[in-house]
Tab-separated table of C-alpha atoms in Angstrom:
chain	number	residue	atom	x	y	z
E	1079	UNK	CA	0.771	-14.729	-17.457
E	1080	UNK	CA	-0.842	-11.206	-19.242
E	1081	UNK	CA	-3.035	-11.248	-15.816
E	1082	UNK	CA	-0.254	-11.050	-13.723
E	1083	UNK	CA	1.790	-8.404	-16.085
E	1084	UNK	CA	-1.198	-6.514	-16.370
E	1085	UNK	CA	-1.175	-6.279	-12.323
E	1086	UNK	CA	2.526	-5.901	-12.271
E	1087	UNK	CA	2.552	-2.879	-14.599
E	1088	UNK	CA	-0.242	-1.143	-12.519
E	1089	UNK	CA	1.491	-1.405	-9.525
E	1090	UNK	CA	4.680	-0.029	-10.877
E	1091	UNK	CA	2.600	2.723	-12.082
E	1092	UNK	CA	1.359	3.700	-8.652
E	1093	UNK	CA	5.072	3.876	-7.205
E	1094	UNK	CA	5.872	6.927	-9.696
E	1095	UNK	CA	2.972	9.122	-8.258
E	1096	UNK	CA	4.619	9.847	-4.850
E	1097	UNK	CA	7.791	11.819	-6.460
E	1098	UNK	CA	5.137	13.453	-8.756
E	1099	UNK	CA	2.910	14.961	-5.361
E	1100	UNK	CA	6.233	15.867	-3.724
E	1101	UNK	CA	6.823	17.974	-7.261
E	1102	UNK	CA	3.368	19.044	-7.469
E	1103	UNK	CA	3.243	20.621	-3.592
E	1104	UNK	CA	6.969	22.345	-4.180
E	1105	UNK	CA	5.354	24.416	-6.839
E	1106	UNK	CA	2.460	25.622	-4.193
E	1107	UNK	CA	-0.439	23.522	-4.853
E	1108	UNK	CA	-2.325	21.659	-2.515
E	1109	UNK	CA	-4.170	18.477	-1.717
E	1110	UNK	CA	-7.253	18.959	-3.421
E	1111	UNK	CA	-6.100	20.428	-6.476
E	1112	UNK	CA	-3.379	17.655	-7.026
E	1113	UNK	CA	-5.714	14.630	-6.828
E	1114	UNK	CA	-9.065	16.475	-8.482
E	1115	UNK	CA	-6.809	17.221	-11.525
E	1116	UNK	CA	-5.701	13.555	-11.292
E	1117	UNK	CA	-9.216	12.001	-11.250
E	1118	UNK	CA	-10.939	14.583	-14.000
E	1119	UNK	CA	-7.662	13.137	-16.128
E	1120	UNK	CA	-8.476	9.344	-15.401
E	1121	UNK	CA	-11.837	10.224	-15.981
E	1122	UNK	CA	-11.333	11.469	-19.363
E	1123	UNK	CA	-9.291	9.045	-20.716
E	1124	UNK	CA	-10.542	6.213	-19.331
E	1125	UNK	CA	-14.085	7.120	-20.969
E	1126	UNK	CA	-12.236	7.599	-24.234
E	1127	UNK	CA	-10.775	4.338	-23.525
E	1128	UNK	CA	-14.650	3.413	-23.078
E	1129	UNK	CA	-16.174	5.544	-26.470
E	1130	UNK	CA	-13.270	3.991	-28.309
E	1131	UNK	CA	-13.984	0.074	-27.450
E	1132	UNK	CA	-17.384	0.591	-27.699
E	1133	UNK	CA	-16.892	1.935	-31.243
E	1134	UNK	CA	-14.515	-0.801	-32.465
E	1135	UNK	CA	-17.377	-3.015	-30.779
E	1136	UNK	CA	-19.946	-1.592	-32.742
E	1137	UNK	CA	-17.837	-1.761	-36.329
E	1138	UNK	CA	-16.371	-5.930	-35.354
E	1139	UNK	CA	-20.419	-6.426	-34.988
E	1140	UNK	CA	-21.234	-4.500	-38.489
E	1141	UNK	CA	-18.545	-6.289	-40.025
E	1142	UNK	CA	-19.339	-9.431	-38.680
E	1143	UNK	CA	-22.919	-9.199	-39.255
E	1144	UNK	CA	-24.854	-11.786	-37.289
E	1145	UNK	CA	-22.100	-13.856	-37.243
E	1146	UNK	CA	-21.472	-15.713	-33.783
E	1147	UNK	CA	-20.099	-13.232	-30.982
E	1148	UNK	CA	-21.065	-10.386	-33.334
E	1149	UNK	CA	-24.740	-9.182	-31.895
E	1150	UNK	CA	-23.215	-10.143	-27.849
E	1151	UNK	CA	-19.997	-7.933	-27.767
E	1152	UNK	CA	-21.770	-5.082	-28.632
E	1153	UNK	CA	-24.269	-5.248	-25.769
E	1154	UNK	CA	-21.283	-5.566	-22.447
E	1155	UNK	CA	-21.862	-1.281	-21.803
E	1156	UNK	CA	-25.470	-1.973	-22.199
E	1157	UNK	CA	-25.314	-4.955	-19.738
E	1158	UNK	CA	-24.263	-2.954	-17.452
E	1159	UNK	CA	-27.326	-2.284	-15.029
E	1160	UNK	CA	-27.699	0.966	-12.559
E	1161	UNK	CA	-27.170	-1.776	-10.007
E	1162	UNK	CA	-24.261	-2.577	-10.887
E	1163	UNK	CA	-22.610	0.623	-12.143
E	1164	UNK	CA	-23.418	2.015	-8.789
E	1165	UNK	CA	-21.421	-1.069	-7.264
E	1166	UNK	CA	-18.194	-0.526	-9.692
E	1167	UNK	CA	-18.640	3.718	-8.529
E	1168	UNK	CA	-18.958	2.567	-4.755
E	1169	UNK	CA	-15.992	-0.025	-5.756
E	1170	UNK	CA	-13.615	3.119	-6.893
E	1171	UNK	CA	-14.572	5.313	-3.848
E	1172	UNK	CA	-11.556	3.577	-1.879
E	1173	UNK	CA	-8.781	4.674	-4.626
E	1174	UNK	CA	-9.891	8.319	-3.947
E	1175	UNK	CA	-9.551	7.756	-0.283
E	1176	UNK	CA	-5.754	6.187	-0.914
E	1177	UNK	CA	-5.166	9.206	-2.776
E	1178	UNK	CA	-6.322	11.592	-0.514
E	1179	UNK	CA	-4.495	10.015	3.151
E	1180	UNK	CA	-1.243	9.316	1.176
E	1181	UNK	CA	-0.387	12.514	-0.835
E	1182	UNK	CA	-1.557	14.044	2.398
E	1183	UNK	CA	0.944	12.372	4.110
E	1184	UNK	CA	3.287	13.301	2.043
E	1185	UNK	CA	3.630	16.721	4.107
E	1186	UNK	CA	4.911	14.920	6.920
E	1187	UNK	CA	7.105	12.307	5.896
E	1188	UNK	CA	9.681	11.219	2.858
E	1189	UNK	CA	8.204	10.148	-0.064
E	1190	UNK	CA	10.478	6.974	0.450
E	1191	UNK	CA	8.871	6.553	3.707
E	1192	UNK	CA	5.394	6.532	2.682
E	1193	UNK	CA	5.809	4.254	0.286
E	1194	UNK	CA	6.912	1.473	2.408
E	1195	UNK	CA	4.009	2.634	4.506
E	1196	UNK	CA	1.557	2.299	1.437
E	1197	UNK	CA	3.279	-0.688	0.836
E	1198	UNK	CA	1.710	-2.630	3.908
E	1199	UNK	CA	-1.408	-3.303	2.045
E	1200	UNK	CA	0.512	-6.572	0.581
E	1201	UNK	CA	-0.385	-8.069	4.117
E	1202	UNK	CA	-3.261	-6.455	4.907
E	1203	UNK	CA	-4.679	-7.796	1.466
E	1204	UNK	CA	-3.773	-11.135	1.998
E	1205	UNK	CA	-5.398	-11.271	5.835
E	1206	UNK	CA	-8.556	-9.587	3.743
E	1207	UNK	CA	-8.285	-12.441	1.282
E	1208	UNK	CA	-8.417	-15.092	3.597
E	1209	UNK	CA	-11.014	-13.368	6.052
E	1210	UNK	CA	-13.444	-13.648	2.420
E	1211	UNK	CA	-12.475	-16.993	1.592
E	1212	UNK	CA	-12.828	-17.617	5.636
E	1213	UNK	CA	-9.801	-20.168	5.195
E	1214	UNK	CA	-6.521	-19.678	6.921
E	1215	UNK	CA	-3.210	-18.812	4.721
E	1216	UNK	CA	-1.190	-21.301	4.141
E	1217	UNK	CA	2.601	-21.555	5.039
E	1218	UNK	CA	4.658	-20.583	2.722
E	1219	UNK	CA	1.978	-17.274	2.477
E	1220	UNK	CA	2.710	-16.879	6.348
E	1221	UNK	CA	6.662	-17.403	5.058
E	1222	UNK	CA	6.550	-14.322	2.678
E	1223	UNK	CA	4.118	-12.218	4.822
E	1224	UNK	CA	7.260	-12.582	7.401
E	1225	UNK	CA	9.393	-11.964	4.935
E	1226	UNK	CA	8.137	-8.836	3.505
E	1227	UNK	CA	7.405	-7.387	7.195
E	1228	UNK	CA	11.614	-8.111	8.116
E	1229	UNK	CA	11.892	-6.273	4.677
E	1230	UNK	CA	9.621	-3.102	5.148
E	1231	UNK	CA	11.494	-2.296	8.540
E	1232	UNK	CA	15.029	-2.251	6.953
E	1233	UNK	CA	13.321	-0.231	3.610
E	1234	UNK	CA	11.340	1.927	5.797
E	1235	UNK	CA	15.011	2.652	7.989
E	1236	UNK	CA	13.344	2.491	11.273
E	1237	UNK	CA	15.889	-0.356	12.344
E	1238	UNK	CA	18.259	2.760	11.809
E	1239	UNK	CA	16.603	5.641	13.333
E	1240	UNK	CA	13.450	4.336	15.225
E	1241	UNK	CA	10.092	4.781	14.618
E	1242	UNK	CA	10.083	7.728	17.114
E	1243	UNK	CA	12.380	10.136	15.129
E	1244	UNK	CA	8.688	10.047	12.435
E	1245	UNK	CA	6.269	11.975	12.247
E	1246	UNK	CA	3.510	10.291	13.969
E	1247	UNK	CA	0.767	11.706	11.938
E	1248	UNK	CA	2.216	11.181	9.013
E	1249	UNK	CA	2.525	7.276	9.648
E	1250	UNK	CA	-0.872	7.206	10.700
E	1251	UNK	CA	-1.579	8.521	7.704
E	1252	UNK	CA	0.498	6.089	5.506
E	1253	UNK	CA	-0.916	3.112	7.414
E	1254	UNK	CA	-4.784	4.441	6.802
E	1255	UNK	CA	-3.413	4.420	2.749
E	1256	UNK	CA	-2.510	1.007	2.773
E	1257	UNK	CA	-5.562	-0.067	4.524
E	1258	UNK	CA	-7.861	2.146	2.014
E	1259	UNK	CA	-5.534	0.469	-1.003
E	1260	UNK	CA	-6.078	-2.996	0.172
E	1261	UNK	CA	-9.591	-2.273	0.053
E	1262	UNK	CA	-9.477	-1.627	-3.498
E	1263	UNK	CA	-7.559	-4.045	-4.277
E	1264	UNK	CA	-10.350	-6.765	-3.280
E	1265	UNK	CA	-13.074	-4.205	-4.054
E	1266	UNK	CA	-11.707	-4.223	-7.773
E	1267	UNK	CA	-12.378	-8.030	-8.190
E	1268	UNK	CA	-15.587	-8.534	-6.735
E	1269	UNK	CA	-17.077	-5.455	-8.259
E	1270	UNK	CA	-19.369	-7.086	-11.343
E	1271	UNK	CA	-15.897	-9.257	-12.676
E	1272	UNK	CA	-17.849	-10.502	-15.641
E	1273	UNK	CA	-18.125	-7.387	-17.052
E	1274	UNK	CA	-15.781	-5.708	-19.922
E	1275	UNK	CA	-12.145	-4.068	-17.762
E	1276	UNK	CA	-12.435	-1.044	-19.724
E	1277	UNK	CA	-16.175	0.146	-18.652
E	1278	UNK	CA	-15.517	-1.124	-15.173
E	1279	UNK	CA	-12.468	1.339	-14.812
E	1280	UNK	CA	-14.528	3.780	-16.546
E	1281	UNK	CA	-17.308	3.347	-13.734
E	1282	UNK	CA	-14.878	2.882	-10.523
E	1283	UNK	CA	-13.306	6.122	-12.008
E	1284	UNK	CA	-16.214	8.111	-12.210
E	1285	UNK	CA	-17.411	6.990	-8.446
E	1286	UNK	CA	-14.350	8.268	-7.210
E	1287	UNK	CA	-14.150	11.462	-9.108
E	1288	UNK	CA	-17.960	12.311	-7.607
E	1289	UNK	CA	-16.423	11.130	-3.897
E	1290	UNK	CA	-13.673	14.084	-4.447
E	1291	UNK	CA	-16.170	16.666	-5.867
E	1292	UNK	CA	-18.107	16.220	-2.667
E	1293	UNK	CA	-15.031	15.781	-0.166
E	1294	UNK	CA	-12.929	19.334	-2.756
E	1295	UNK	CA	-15.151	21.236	-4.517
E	1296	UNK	CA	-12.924	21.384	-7.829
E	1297	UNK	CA	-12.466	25.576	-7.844
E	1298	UNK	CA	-9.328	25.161	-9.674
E	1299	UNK	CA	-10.960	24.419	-13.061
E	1300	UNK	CA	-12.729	28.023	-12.670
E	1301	UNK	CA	-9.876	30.033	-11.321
E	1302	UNK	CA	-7.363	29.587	-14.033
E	1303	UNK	CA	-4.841	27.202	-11.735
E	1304	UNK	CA	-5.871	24.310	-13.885
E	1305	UNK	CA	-4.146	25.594	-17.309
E	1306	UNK	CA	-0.716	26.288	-15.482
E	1307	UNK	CA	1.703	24.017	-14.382
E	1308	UNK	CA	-0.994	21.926	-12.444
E	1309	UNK	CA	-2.538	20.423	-15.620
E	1310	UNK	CA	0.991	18.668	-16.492
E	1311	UNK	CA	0.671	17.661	-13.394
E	1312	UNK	CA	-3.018	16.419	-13.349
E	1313	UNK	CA	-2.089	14.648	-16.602
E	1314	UNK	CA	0.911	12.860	-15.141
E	1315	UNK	CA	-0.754	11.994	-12.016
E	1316	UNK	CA	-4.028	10.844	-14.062
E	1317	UNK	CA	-2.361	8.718	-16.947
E	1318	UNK	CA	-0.066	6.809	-14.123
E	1319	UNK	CA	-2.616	6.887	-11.062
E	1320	UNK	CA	-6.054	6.897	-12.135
E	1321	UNK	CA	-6.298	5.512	-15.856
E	1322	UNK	CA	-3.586	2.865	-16.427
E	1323	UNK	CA	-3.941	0.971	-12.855
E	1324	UNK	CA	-7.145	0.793	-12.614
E	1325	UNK	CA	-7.737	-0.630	-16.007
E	1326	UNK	CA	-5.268	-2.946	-15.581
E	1327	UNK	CA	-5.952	-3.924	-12.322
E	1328	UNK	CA	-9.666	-4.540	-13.925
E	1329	UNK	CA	-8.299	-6.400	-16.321
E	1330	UNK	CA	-5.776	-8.567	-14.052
E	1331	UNK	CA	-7.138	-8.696	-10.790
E	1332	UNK	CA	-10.492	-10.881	-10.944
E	1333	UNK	CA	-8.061	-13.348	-12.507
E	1334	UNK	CA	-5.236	-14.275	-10.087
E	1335	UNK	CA	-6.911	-12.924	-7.334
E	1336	UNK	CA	-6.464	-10.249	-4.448
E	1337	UNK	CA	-4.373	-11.428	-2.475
E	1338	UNK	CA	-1.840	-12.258	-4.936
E	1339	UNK	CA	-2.562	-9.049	-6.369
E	1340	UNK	CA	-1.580	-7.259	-3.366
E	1341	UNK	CA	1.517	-9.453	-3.285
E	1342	UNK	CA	2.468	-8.811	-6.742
E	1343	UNK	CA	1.397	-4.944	-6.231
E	1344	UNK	CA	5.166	-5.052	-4.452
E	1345	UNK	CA	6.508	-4.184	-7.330
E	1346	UNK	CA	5.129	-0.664	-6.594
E	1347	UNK	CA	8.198	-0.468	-3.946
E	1348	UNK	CA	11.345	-0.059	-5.226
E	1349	UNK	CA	10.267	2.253	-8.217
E	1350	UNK	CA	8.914	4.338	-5.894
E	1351	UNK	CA	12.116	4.158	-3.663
E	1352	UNK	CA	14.191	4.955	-6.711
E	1353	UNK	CA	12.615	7.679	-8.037
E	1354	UNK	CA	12.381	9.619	-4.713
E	1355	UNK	CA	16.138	8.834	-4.679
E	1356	UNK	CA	16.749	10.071	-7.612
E	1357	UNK	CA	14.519	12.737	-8.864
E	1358	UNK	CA	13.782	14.132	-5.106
E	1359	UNK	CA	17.270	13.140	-3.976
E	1360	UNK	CA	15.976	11.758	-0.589
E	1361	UNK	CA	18.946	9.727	0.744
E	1362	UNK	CA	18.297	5.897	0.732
E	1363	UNK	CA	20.917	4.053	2.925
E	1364	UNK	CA	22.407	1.010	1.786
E	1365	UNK	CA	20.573	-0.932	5.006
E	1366	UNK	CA	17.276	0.358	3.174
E	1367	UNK	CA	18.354	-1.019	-0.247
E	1368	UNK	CA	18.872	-4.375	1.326
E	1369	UNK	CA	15.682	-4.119	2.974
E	1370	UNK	CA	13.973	-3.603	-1.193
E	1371	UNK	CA	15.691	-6.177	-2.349
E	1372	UNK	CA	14.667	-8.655	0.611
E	1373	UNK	CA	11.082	-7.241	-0.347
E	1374	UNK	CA	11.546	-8.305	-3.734
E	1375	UNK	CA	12.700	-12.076	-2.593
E	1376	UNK	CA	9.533	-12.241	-0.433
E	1377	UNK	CA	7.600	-11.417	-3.945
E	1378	UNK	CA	9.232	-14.147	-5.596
E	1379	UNK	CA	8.671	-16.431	-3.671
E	1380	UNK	CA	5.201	-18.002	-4.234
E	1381	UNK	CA	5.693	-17.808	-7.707
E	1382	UNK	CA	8.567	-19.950	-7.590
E	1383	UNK	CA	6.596	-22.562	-5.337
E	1384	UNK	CA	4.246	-22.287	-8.403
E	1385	UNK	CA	6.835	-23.811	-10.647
E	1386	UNK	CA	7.197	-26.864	-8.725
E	1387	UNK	CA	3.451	-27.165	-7.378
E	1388	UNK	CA	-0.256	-27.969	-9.206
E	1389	UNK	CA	-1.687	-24.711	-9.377
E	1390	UNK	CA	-4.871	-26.377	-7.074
E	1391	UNK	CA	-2.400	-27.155	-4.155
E	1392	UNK	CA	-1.863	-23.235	-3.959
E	1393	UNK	CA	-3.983	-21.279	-2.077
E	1394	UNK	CA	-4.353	-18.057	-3.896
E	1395	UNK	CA	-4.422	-18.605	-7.788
C-alpha cells in the first residue's frame, strides 16, 4: 500500500505546478527562468536528501559495526556505476521535456485545460506498458481506459465548446506533455530499480537539470532575477515538481508498475482543476466537474477488481 501512496502523493504534487506557472508568467517571467529555477531547487534538495541518507548510512554502519546489513547499506551510492548513473540522468531528461512543452503551453490555453491534456499520459502509459510487456491489456484495463477518455472530454469542456474554439498549438503542446510524461513514467522504473530511490532521484534530477542548461542557458542566477520573486517561485515549483515526485515516484513506481502508475498518477487531475478554479479563478462548469469525478471512478476501478481478484489474475501489479 506505501507504493501506491507514495505514487499517489507525487502525482497530486504535479497537479499544483500548473496554477504556480500561470502565477509565475503574470509577474513577467518566462519559460526558461520558471523551470531552470525549478530544477536547480530539485537539484539541491534532492542531493541533500542524498548527503543526508548517505550520512545516516554511514553512522547505522558505525553503530552497527560489522553486524549483518551494516558494511552493504553503506556501499548503494558507491554501487552506483557511471553506467548506470548516466542511465538514471538519460532516465530524468523526459521530466525536463514535460516541463518545458506544458508550462509552455500554458500561454495558450487554461491551466484547467492543460491539465486534462497532461492528463492523457494515463492511456498513453498503459498502451506503453503493454507494448514492453508485448501482451495485450486486459478488459477491464480497456473498461477504464474508455472510461477515463468519456471523462477527459467532459473535464476538458470540449463536449461544450468544441475542440475548435482551442488554441491549436497549445493542445499540441499539451498532448506532446503527456506523451514526454508517460515516458517518464516507464523510464523511472526501468532506470537501475535495484538501486536506493533517493540517489536515483538525485541522478534523474541532475540529467535533467544539465538537459535545461543546454536547451536555457540559466542567465537568471547572474542577473539578479533569481533573488526576487522568482526564487519563491523556483522553490515552490522545485519542492512540488522536481524533488518530492520524483523521489516518490522512485520509490513507488518499480513496485506496482507503470502502467498502474500512470493510472494512479490521475489523481494529479482534479487538484489541478481545483486550484486553477480557485486560486486563478478559471471557470469550471458543472459538465466539467462531472467529467473529474467520472475520471476519478475510472481510477477506482481496478483497484476495486483487486479486492475481489488474486493479485496474479491482474495484469498490471
Amino acid at each position: 500500500m506505501k507504493y501506491y501512496v507514495a505514487v499517489l502523493a507525487g502525482a497530486m504534487s504535479y497537479g499544483i505546478l500548473s496554477t504556480i506557472v500561470v502565477l509565475a508568467y503574470g509577474q513577467g517571467y518566462q519559460l526558461g527562468e520558471v523551470v531552470g529555477s525549478q530544477l536547480l531547487t530539485g537539484f539541491i534538495l534532492s542531493w541533500t536528501l542524498a548527503l543526508y541518507t548517505k550520512f545516516k548510512q554511514v553512522r547505522k554502519a558505525r553503530e552497527a559495526g560489522r553486524g549483518e546489513g551494516g558494511a552493504d547499506s553503506v556501499q548503494d551510492l558507491q554501487r552506483l556505476t557511471w553506467k548506470h548513473r548516466l542511465m538514471l540522468m538519460a532516465a530524468g531528461t523526459p521530466n525536463v521535456i514535460t516541463g518545458l512543452v506544458y508550462y509552455q503551453s500554458l500561454r495558450y490555453i487554461p491551466a484547467s485545460l492543460a491539465i486534462i491534456l497532461l492528463f492523457q499520459f494515463t492511456w498513453i502509459s498503459v498502451l506503453i506498458q503493454a507494448a514492453g510487456k508485448r501482451r495485450r491489456p486486459d478488459k477491464i484495463t480497456l473498461l477504464t481506459l474508455l472510461i477515463l477518455f468519456g471523462g477527459t472530454l467532459l473535464a476538458a469542456g470540449f463536449l461544450e465548446q468544441g475542440v475548435g474554439d482551442f488554441n491549436v498549438w497549445g493542445i499540441a503542446l499539451g498532448m506532446a506533455s503527456a506523451v514526454s510524461y508517460s515516458l517518464f513514467v516507464f523510464f523511472s522504473g526501468k532506470a537501475v530499480p535495484d538501486a536506493h530511490p533517493v540517489y536515483r532521484s538525485a541522478w534523474m534530477v541532475t540529467g535533467g537539470l544539465i538537459l535545461l542548461c543546454f536547451l536555457f542557458p540559466p542567465t537568471f542566477l547572474f542577473n539578479g532575477l533569481i533573488w526576487g520573486q522568482l526564487l519563491a517561485f523556483g522553490l515552490l515549483l522545485g519542492f512540488f515538481g522536481a524533488f518530492i515526485p520524483p523521489v516518490l515516484f522512485a520509490f513507488g513506481v518499480p513496485h506496482i508498475g507503470g502502467g498502474m502508475a500512470g493510472m494512479i498518477g490521475a489523481a494529479e487531475l482534479p487538484v489541478a482543476v481545483l486550484m486553477s478554479s480557485v486560486v486563478l479563478r478559471e471557470q469550471v462548469s458543472v459538465l466539467q466537474w462531472i467529467g473529474v469525478i467520472v475520471v476519478l471512478i475510472g481510477v477506482v476501478l481496478p483497484e476495486l477488481r483487486k479486492l475481489r481478484l488474486p493479485r496474479s489474475n491482474t495484469m498490471y501489479s
